[in-house]
């Protein structure tokens, strides 16, 4: 399919992945290109590839093995599908996630049965926690062998059932087009998420008749997208009565592609906006109404906005423990409007006074219109005293850091300069731990799909393959993987994939020679007893591995930075290299900590801006 003039990769991908209501069939709208294929005889394996082609799939990430081998043969002949051969199936799953996150398209990964399929489990669980649209296709042993403990047999459908929107087992070739179409429809509609399609080897090998589009059958699956008018009116009534409202924007805003609608709603109401870890960029950091990221390592102003509010407007958010802290003490004086496409999330953790089930892309314009109508009647409150409080907190407790004193680089400064020198048009992908939090705090996020990370599951090893997938999805953007020396060693073999497939990601290693976040907790809560957190990769260590030599071995450019004065030049050098991956080994202080911090199990009011220091909440304005 050719691109429309001036279309970006992400807009084209989004158009491909959404259901096409014009598709000529009797059932649900089938995703994809909307073409008709007359009945044609072929093997089940060829039907898999043809289905993917008709679904508009352009890129897949996978690793072949015996039970999926029949499908890899017709894949070789496909003229439209680009297959990226990974070095580990977990990498395929995270790459599919990164691809989906930046394009809006359903990501696709492929693996064989048994250990190949189980190696996908972590990525599938990660996608489930963060609502990432992904289809995982796995081979399975012959249907006659299922349940016999055959070679490389694993009940991957049973294993993944709790961590997918749905898991299919396909034993007949004629079911392949319908089930793949249903899988893509499920993954990309409603609350997005991963879907597993496990296909037996005999279903791949036997002849079948392929035609397109299939008639889908998903009884009971009808996501509600339009918010109930009465609930919208009740929400607007609460809004116009609120003196201290706050918009709590979650990752659902990102998944609904509703950033413009959020902007219009926020500017109409004048309410402060906080963006969670998965929502960074859906509302620009530079906007005067943005008061920061809330939660355990959030900005004081964002935490205070929620704690002191009288109304929380939760949009695509799930009241996660990392945001709420001690749930019983979260936003104690606030009523709650909760809008989400997933009715199971509403009132799950915090009871909603006004629940609205629907897509934020549709709910927010209705809510904005109803608020504007009431405002025109003179019902909107004066929020200036509320803003005076929040502005004082923003000015008094800005996000900052203390320079290191041990001669090593200050990690927050490294990440800040990385963002300043690269800019908001880049994509930033983080692993998990201290570097993830610093990347969320010290890079300015101005647009959606700019920031990727493993938020809900907290998967070490996410960054390198996810950055690889993001670069495949958005090849014209600079893609930085901001990783720790611990996370990096879990999936760095995908650098080989990047080199061979000419995927020139850039890697900023925040190397503190330890499992940094674990070490921080050992410092604060275990009297500095550093049990099994030293990794021996940084300053004054045996440097195993030497990351610069490792980069060279993989065919990447390796750079080590140990002095502040060399930092900018190294980043600029990396930005100028676009024919292969670049790894910068930033040797940072292992004593640096992430602040602010709300210790686990305490109210958010107990947020610390440094060790033993809490804000003064009751200062006069």
CSV table of N, CA and C in Angstrom, one decimal, residues 239 242 244-248 271-274 291 302 305-307 309-314 334 386 390:
chain,number,residue,atom,x,y,z
A,239,UNK,N,-17.4,19.8,37.8
A,239,UNK,CA,-16.3,20.6,37.3
A,239,UNK,C,-16.6,22.1,37.6
A,242,UNK,N,-16.2,23.0,41.2
A,242,UNK,CA,-14.9,22.7,41.9
A,242,UNK,C,-14.0,24.0,42.0
A,244,UNK,N,-10.8,23.5,43.3
A,244,UNK,CA,-9.4,22.9,43.3
A,244,UNK,C,-9.4,21.7,42.4
A,245,UNK,N,-9.8,21.8,41.1
A,245,UNK,CA,-9.8,20.6,40.3
A,245,UNK,C,-8.4,20.2,39.8
A,246,UNK,N,-8.1,19.0,39.4
A,246,UNK,CA,-6.9,18.6,38.8
A,246,UNK,C,-7.2,17.5,37.8
A,247,UNK,N,-6.6,17.6,36.6
A,247,UNK,CA,-6.8,16.6,35.6
A,247,UNK,C,-5.6,15.6,35.7
A,248,UNK,N,-6.0,14.3,36.0
A,248,UNK,CA,-5.0,13.2,36.2
A,248,UNK,C,-5.0,12.4,34.9
A,271,UNK,N,-7.9,24.0,34.3
A,271,UNK,CA,-7.5,23.1,35.5
A,271,UNK,C,-6.0,22.7,35.3
A,272,UNK,N,-5.3,22.5,36.4
A,272,UNK,CA,-3.9,21.9,36.3
A,272,UNK,C,-4.0,20.5,35.8
A,273,UNK,N,-2.9,20.1,35.1
A,273,UNK,CA,-2.8,18.8,34.5
A,273,UNK,C,-1.6,18.1,35.1
A,274,UNK,N,-1.7,16.9,35.5
A,274,UNK,CA,-0.6,16.0,35.8
A,274,UNK,C,-0.6,14.8,34.9
A,291,UNK,N,1.6,20.7,35.6
A,291,UNK,CA,2.3,20.8,36.9
A,291,UNK,C,3.2,19.6,37.3
A,302,UNK,N,2.9,18.3,41.5
A,302,UNK,CA,1.9,17.4,41.0
A,302,UNK,C,1.3,16.6,42.1
A,305,UNK,N,-1.0,18.8,44.0
A,305,UNK,CA,-2.2,19.1,43.2
A,305,UNK,C,-3.3,18.0,43.5
A,306,UNK,N,-2.8,16.8,43.5
A,306,UNK,CA,-3.8,15.7,43.7
A,306,UNK,C,-4.2,15.6,45.2
A,307,UNK,N,-3.2,15.7,46.1
A,307,UNK,CA,-3.5,15.6,47.5
A,307,UNK,C,-4.5,16.7,48.0
A,309,UNK,N,-6.6,18.6,46.1
A,309,UNK,CA,-7.7,18.9,45.2
A,309,UNK,C,-9.0,18.6,45.9
A,310,UNK,N,-10.1,19.2,45.3
A,310,UNK,CA,-11.4,18.8,45.7
A,310,UNK,C,-12.1,18.0,44.6
A,311,UNK,N,-11.5,17.9,43.4
A,311,UNK,CA,-12.0,17.1,42.3
A,311,UNK,C,-10.9,16.6,41.5
A,312,UNK,N,-10.8,15.2,41.3
A,312,UNK,CA,-9.8,14.6,40.5
A,312,UNK,C,-10.6,14.1,39.2
A,313,UNK,N,-10.1,14.6,38.0
A,313,UNK,CA,-10.7,14.1,36.8
A,313,UNK,C,-9.7,13.1,36.2
A,314,UNK,N,-9.9,11.8,36.4
A,314,UNK,CA,-9.0,10.8,36.0
A,314,UNK,C,-9.4,10.4,34.6
A,334,UNK,N,-11.1,14.8,47.8
A,334,UNK,CA,-11.6,15.0,46.4
A,334,UNK,C,-12.7,14.1,46.0
A,386,UNK,N,-6.3,28.7,43.7
A,386,UNK,CA,-5.8,27.4,43.5
A,386,UNK,C,-4.5,27.4,42.7
A,390,UNK,N,-0.4,26.4,43.7
A,390,UNK,CA,0.4,25.5,42.8
A,390,UNK,C,1.6,26.2,42.3
